[in-house]
Amino acid sequence: MTTEAFAIISNKENLEWEQNINSNNLTEGTYCLHKSWGLGKIRQIDENGGWLIVDFKGKPAHQMALDFAISSLLLLSADHLLVLKEEKLSYVQKLSLENPLELIKIFVFSFRDKATLERLQHVLCPDVIQAEQWKKWWENTKRILKKSTYIHIPSRKSEPFVILEKAQDHFASFMHTLGSNLSPRKKLESLNKILKEIEKWDDQSLALKAVSSIDELLNKPNIEPFPLLDFALLKVEIIQKAKIQSTQNTDLDLYTYIPERYESLLTSLLGLSSVNQEKVLQLIWERKNQPIDLFLSLLSEADGRLADNIVKILVEAGLTDLVLEQFNRLIRERTLSVELLYWLCKNKDQLFQPLFNIHLFYCILYVLERELGSVGKKAEKLYDLLTTGTELIYCLLSNASLDDIKDVTRTILLSPVFKELDKRSLLGAIVKITPEVQELISNNRGTEAESLLIVSWESLEQKKKELDELVRKKIPENSKDIAHARSYGDLRENHEYKAAKEMQVVLMRRKAELESMISRARATDFSNVDTSSVNIGTVVQFRDLKTNSTNSVAILGAWDSNPSKGIISYLAALSQSLLGHKPGDIVQVSLDDGTQREIRIEKISRWNPKS
């Protein structure tokens, strides 16, 4: 180690558990190590004959000359981990589950400067911990070790664990991490964790030393991308915690470290705490003379925390209309990320009330259809927000027309996204808002579960692959996770067990959805489609009678929606209003901008996947 704080307990305290064999400490039944033959147990000693017999794992009853044994073998204490594993395996297994901290101590005392994470895995797997459970066990053990101030956790597999002489010195830990070979991002993560544990720097000279070390990093030429802004913010936080008066050595213009490139700026902002995000955004807003376009661009790719800070600055600047216009555009274009959409739907601020309408509903549905296949937690949270309770669906539909609500009802009835109970809950909420749709729902009851879904061969194969991966890989892995987490005991406080069980619900629900969808699917390549009228598999060219502009849309299978390429599902509201019509027909439809338009169908052609 590079600091005295990480010095291992000295051998003077009689913790030298490996000992060279000599003629005085040889006893039958003692375990020993050979560099080539591994662990062995001395069975018999004949000092007069000058030989001994050792039972090695791969060489039982191996006879060795006494002189050779003394020079080539290491004697192991009865408390050495290898001996305990051989003689008391069940005890070691119990330690791994109930007291991993004690197991790590035994390991460190057994192997000293060779007690690396790599060796720990080699010693424990597979006899103590199954190989496939190693990663989860180590993550759990690492959390326990972090609460202990007497064991240093190695940052690399080749670095040894260290038992400290005294409780960890946060300043020493900080300086050690700062000078380590960790990647800049990993280093920042560790430094921020240490800094959180330091309420204040009582010794300003130590704080100045840390500031000086950070300055060296900030002033060092960096060829590779380097998070300068993050380290500059770290320096500011130390100065504030230590209450260092402004001097030439501590003055810092934070703005000079803000990335110029948009992608780097976005990445940096997303990685900052909410407080630091606000600080940096405010600085950009002031120094760049209110860069509205930049902030609107960042907003379109923000997560919830970043969106909060951006909207706050824009609203305080009197730009509420621009904020709403930006969100309206993202909703119309279906380009909101699942994180930003969840944040928007969960936000109860009066500011966003104009956005809660039928178009936001269709945006939510589009994102759910796109995201739920990956079994993502964020998509699950958005799904639950929509289907649990009536508040969100009421906000979305309370001001909609009867025709719009009927379209939404048909969409929910046909959508493969919702499981049956959630679908009924949504429909029940809609009936409370608009009782007139009850008849529409009743007419569809009994047939919706058996209704066929027309899909493309490609989308059907994708669904089958997803189901196969669930059945063959994800569900079995989840079952192993549950079994392993259960072994930690006390299920009430077992976070790993709860997380694994929650994921089991998600996986099994998705499996049921996929099985239902695939069983109802009828695949086609759309090659024999009738183009005399609008059908599934046709491309419809139409003219907006108000603007006289032309547009076209391809109407394909239930799972083929891709609005950015002009492809929509035949289940979409626009498709439903066009199906069956012929060239020359005038049809009233709802366009993506939220307006009702009259269009005239100009031309109908067969969809060509190569065009």
Short mmCIF file of N, CA and C in Angstrom, two decimals, residues 80-146:
data_model
loop_
_atom_site.label_atom_id
_atom_site.label_comp_id
_atom_site.label_asym_id
_atom_site.label_seq_id
_atom_site.Cartn_x
_atom_site.Cartn_y
_atom_site.Cartn_z
N HIS A 80 -5.73 -21.83 9.23
CA HIS A 80 -5.57 -21.36 7.86
C HIS A 80 -6.83 -21.69 7.07
N LEU A 81 -7.23 -20.79 6.17
CA LEU A 81 -8.47 -20.98 5.44
C LEU A 81 -8.49 -22.28 4.64
N LEU A 82 -7.36 -22.64 4.04
CA LEU A 82 -7.31 -23.88 3.27
C LEU A 82 -7.55 -25.10 4.16
N VAL A 83 -7.03 -25.03 5.39
CA VAL A 83 -7.23 -26.14 6.33
C VAL A 83 -8.68 -26.17 6.80
N LEU A 84 -9.23 -25.01 7.12
CA LEU A 84 -10.62 -24.94 7.55
C LEU A 84 -11.56 -25.45 6.46
N LYS A 85 -11.24 -25.10 5.23
CA LYS A 85 -12.07 -25.55 4.11
C LYS A 85 -12.03 -27.07 3.97
N GLU A 86 -10.84 -27.65 4.26
CA GLU A 86 -10.66 -29.09 4.13
C GLU A 86 -11.32 -29.84 5.30
N GLU A 87 -11.16 -29.29 6.50
CA GLU A 87 -11.62 -30.00 7.70
C GLU A 87 -13.03 -29.57 8.14
N LYS A 88 -13.40 -28.30 7.90
CA LYS A 88 -14.69 -27.79 8.38
C LYS A 88 -15.40 -27.02 7.26
N LEU A 89 -15.66 -27.71 6.17
CA LEU A 89 -16.24 -27.05 5.00
C LEU A 89 -17.59 -26.43 5.32
N SER A 90 -18.43 -27.14 6.06
CA SER A 90 -19.76 -26.61 6.38
C SER A 90 -19.65 -25.31 7.20
N TYR A 91 -18.65 -25.23 8.08
CA TYR A 91 -18.42 -24.02 8.87
C TYR A 91 -18.05 -22.84 7.97
N VAL A 92 -17.16 -23.09 7.00
CA VAL A 92 -16.74 -22.03 6.08
C VAL A 92 -17.92 -21.60 5.21
N GLN A 93 -18.72 -22.56 4.76
CA GLN A 93 -19.90 -22.22 3.95
C GLN A 93 -20.88 -21.37 4.76
N LYS A 94 -21.04 -21.72 6.03
CA LYS A 94 -21.93 -20.94 6.89
C LYS A 94 -21.40 -19.52 7.09
N LEU A 95 -20.09 -19.40 7.27
CA LEU A 95 -19.48 -18.06 7.38
C LEU A 95 -19.74 -17.23 6.14
N SER A 96 -19.63 -17.84 4.97
CA SER A 96 -19.81 -17.10 3.72
C SER A 96 -21.20 -16.49 3.62
N LEU A 97 -22.18 -17.14 4.25
CA LEU A 97 -23.56 -16.66 4.19
C LEU A 97 -23.90 -15.74 5.36
N GLU A 98 -23.41 -16.08 6.56
CA GLU A 98 -23.83 -15.37 7.75
C GLU A 98 -22.84 -14.34 8.26
N ASN A 99 -21.56 -14.53 7.98
CA ASN A 99 -20.56 -13.60 8.48
C ASN A 99 -19.39 -13.48 7.50
N PRO A 100 -19.64 -12.94 6.31
CA PRO A 100 -18.57 -12.84 5.31
C PRO A 100 -17.41 -11.97 5.76
N LEU A 101 -17.66 -11.01 6.68
CA LEU A 101 -16.59 -10.17 7.19
C LEU A 101 -15.54 -11.02 7.91
N GLU A 102 -15.99 -11.94 8.74
CA GLU A 102 -15.07 -12.83 9.46
C GLU A 102 -14.32 -13.73 8.48
N LEU A 103 -15.00 -14.17 7.42
CA LEU A 103 -14.36 -15.02 6.42
C LEU A 103 -13.24 -14.26 5.71
N ILE A 104 -13.47 -13.00 5.40
CA ILE A 104 -12.45 -12.19 4.75
C ILE A 104 -11.25 -12.00 5.68
N LYS A 105 -11.50 -11.80 6.98
CA LYS A 105 -10.40 -11.66 7.93
C LYS A 105 -9.54 -12.91 7.95
N ILE A 106 -10.19 -14.08 8.01
CA ILE A 106 -9.45 -15.35 8.00
C ILE A 106 -8.63 -15.46 6.72
N PHE A 107 -9.23 -15.07 5.61
CA PHE A 107 -8.54 -15.12 4.31
C PHE A 107 -7.30 -14.23 4.31
N VAL A 108 -7.44 -13.00 4.83
CA VAL A 108 -6.31 -12.06 4.84
C VAL A 108 -5.20 -12.57 5.75
N PHE A 109 -5.55 -13.07 6.93
CA PHE A 109 -4.53 -13.60 7.84
C PHE A 109 -3.87 -14.85 7.26
N SER A 110 -4.57 -15.58 6.45
CA SER A 110 -4.03 -16.80 5.85
C SER A 110 -3.04 -16.51 4.74
N PHE A 111 -3.34 -15.50 3.90
CA PHE A 111 -2.53 -15.28 2.70
C PHE A 111 -1.76 -13.96 2.71
N ARG A 112 -2.02 -13.09 3.67
CA ARG A 112 -1.29 -11.84 3.85
C ARG A 112 -1.17 -11.03 2.55
N ASP A 113 0.02 -10.77 2.06
CA ASP A 113 0.17 -9.91 0.88
C ASP A 113 -0.27 -10.59 -0.40
N LYS A 114 -0.63 -11.88 -0.33
CA LYS A 114 -1.16 -12.59 -1.49
C LYS A 114 -2.69 -12.73 -1.41
N ALA A 115 -3.30 -12.02 -0.46
CA ALA A 115 -4.75 -12.11 -0.26
C ALA A 115 -5.49 -11.21 -1.24
N THR A 116 -5.42 -11.54 -2.51
CA THR A 116 -6.05 -10.74 -3.56
C THR A 116 -7.47 -11.23 -3.81
N LEU A 117 -8.25 -10.41 -4.47
CA LEU A 117 -9.61 -10.79 -4.82
C LEU A 117 -9.60 -11.99 -5.77
N GLU A 118 -8.63 -12.01 -6.65
CA GLU A 118 -8.50 -13.12 -7.59
C GLU A 118 -8.27 -14.44 -6.85
N ARG A 119 -7.39 -14.42 -5.83
CA ARG A 119 -7.11 -15.62 -5.05
C ARG A 119 -8.33 -16.01 -4.20
N LEU A 120 -9.04 -15.01 -3.67
CA LEU A 120 -10.23 -15.29 -2.87
C LEU A 120 -11.25 -16.09 -3.69
N GLN A 121 -11.48 -15.66 -4.92
CA GLN A 121 -12.42 -16.38 -5.79
C GLN A 121 -11.92 -17.80 -6.07
N HIS A 122 -10.62 -17.93 -6.30
CA HIS A 122 -10.04 -19.24 -6.59
C HIS A 122 -10.18 -20.18 -5.39
N VAL A 123 -10.01 -19.65 -4.17
CA VAL A 123 -10.07 -20.47 -2.96
C VAL A 123 -11.52 -20.87 -2.64
N LEU A 124 -12.48 -19.95 -2.83
CA LEU A 124 -13.85 -20.20 -2.41
C LEU A 124 -14.71 -20.93 -3.44
N CYS A 125 -14.37 -20.78 -4.71
CA CYS A 125 -15.18 -21.42 -5.76
C CYS A 125 -14.52 -22.71 -6.23
N PRO A 126 -15.27 -23.79 -6.41
CA PRO A 126 -16.73 -23.88 -6.23
C PRO A 126 -17.14 -24.54 -4.91
N ASP A 127 -16.17 -24.89 -4.05
CA ASP A 127 -16.50 -25.67 -2.85
C ASP A 127 -17.36 -24.89 -1.85
N VAL A 128 -17.04 -23.60 -1.67
CA VAL A 128 -17.77 -22.78 -0.70
C VAL A 128 -18.89 -22.02 -1.39
N ILE A 129 -18.59 -21.44 -2.53
CA ILE A 129 -19.57 -20.64 -3.29
C ILE A 129 -19.60 -21.15 -4.72
N GLN A 130 -20.76 -21.42 -5.25
CA GLN A 130 -20.88 -21.88 -6.63
C GLN A 130 -20.41 -20.77 -7.56
N ALA A 131 -19.74 -21.18 -8.64
CA ALA A 131 -19.13 -20.21 -9.55
C ALA A 131 -20.15 -19.21 -10.08
N GLU A 132 -21.36 -19.69 -10.41
CA GLU A 132 -22.35 -18.78 -10.99
C GLU A 132 -22.93 -17.81 -9.96
N GLN A 133 -22.69 -18.09 -8.66
CA GLN A 133 -23.18 -17.20 -7.61
C GLN A 133 -22.09 -16.26 -7.08
N TRP A 134 -20.89 -16.39 -7.61
CA TRP A 134 -19.78 -15.61 -7.09
C TRP A 134 -20.03 -14.10 -7.17
N LYS A 135 -20.43 -13.65 -8.35
CA LYS A 135 -20.58 -12.20 -8.56
C LYS A 135 -21.57 -11.60 -7.56
N LYS A 136 -22.72 -12.26 -7.37
CA LYS A 136 -23.72 -11.74 -6.46
C LYS A 136 -23.22 -11.78 -5.01
N TRP A 137 -22.52 -12.89 -4.67
CA TRP A 137 -21.98 -12.99 -3.31
C TRP A 137 -20.96 -11.89 -3.04
N TRP A 138 -20.10 -11.63 -4.00
CA TRP A 138 -19.07 -10.61 -3.80
C TRP A 138 -19.69 -9.21 -3.68
N GLU A 139 -20.70 -8.90 -4.48
CA GLU A 139 -21.36 -7.60 -4.38
C GLU A 139 -21.97 -7.41 -3.00
N ASN A 140 -22.60 -8.46 -2.49
CA ASN A 140 -23.20 -8.38 -1.15
C ASN A 140 -22.12 -8.22 -0.07
N THR A 141 -21.03 -9.01 -0.23
CA THR A 141 -19.93 -8.93 0.74
C THR A 141 -19.25 -7.57 0.70
N LYS A 142 -19.11 -7.01 -0.48
CA LYS A 142 -18.47 -5.71 -0.62
C LYS A 142 -19.25 -4.63 0.12
N ARG A 143 -20.58 -4.72 0.07
CA ARG A 143 -21.40 -3.74 0.81
C ARG A 143 -21.15 -3.86 2.31
N ILE A 144 -21.00 -5.10 2.78
CA ILE A 144 -20.74 -5.31 4.21
C ILE A 144 -19.36 -4.77 4.57
N LEU A 145 -18.37 -5.02 3.72
CA LEU A 145 -17.00 -4.57 4.00
C LEU A 145 -16.91 -3.05 4.04
N LYS A 146 -17.71 -2.38 3.20
CA LYS A 146 -17.66 -0.92 3.16
C LYS A 146 -18.12 -0.30 4.47
#
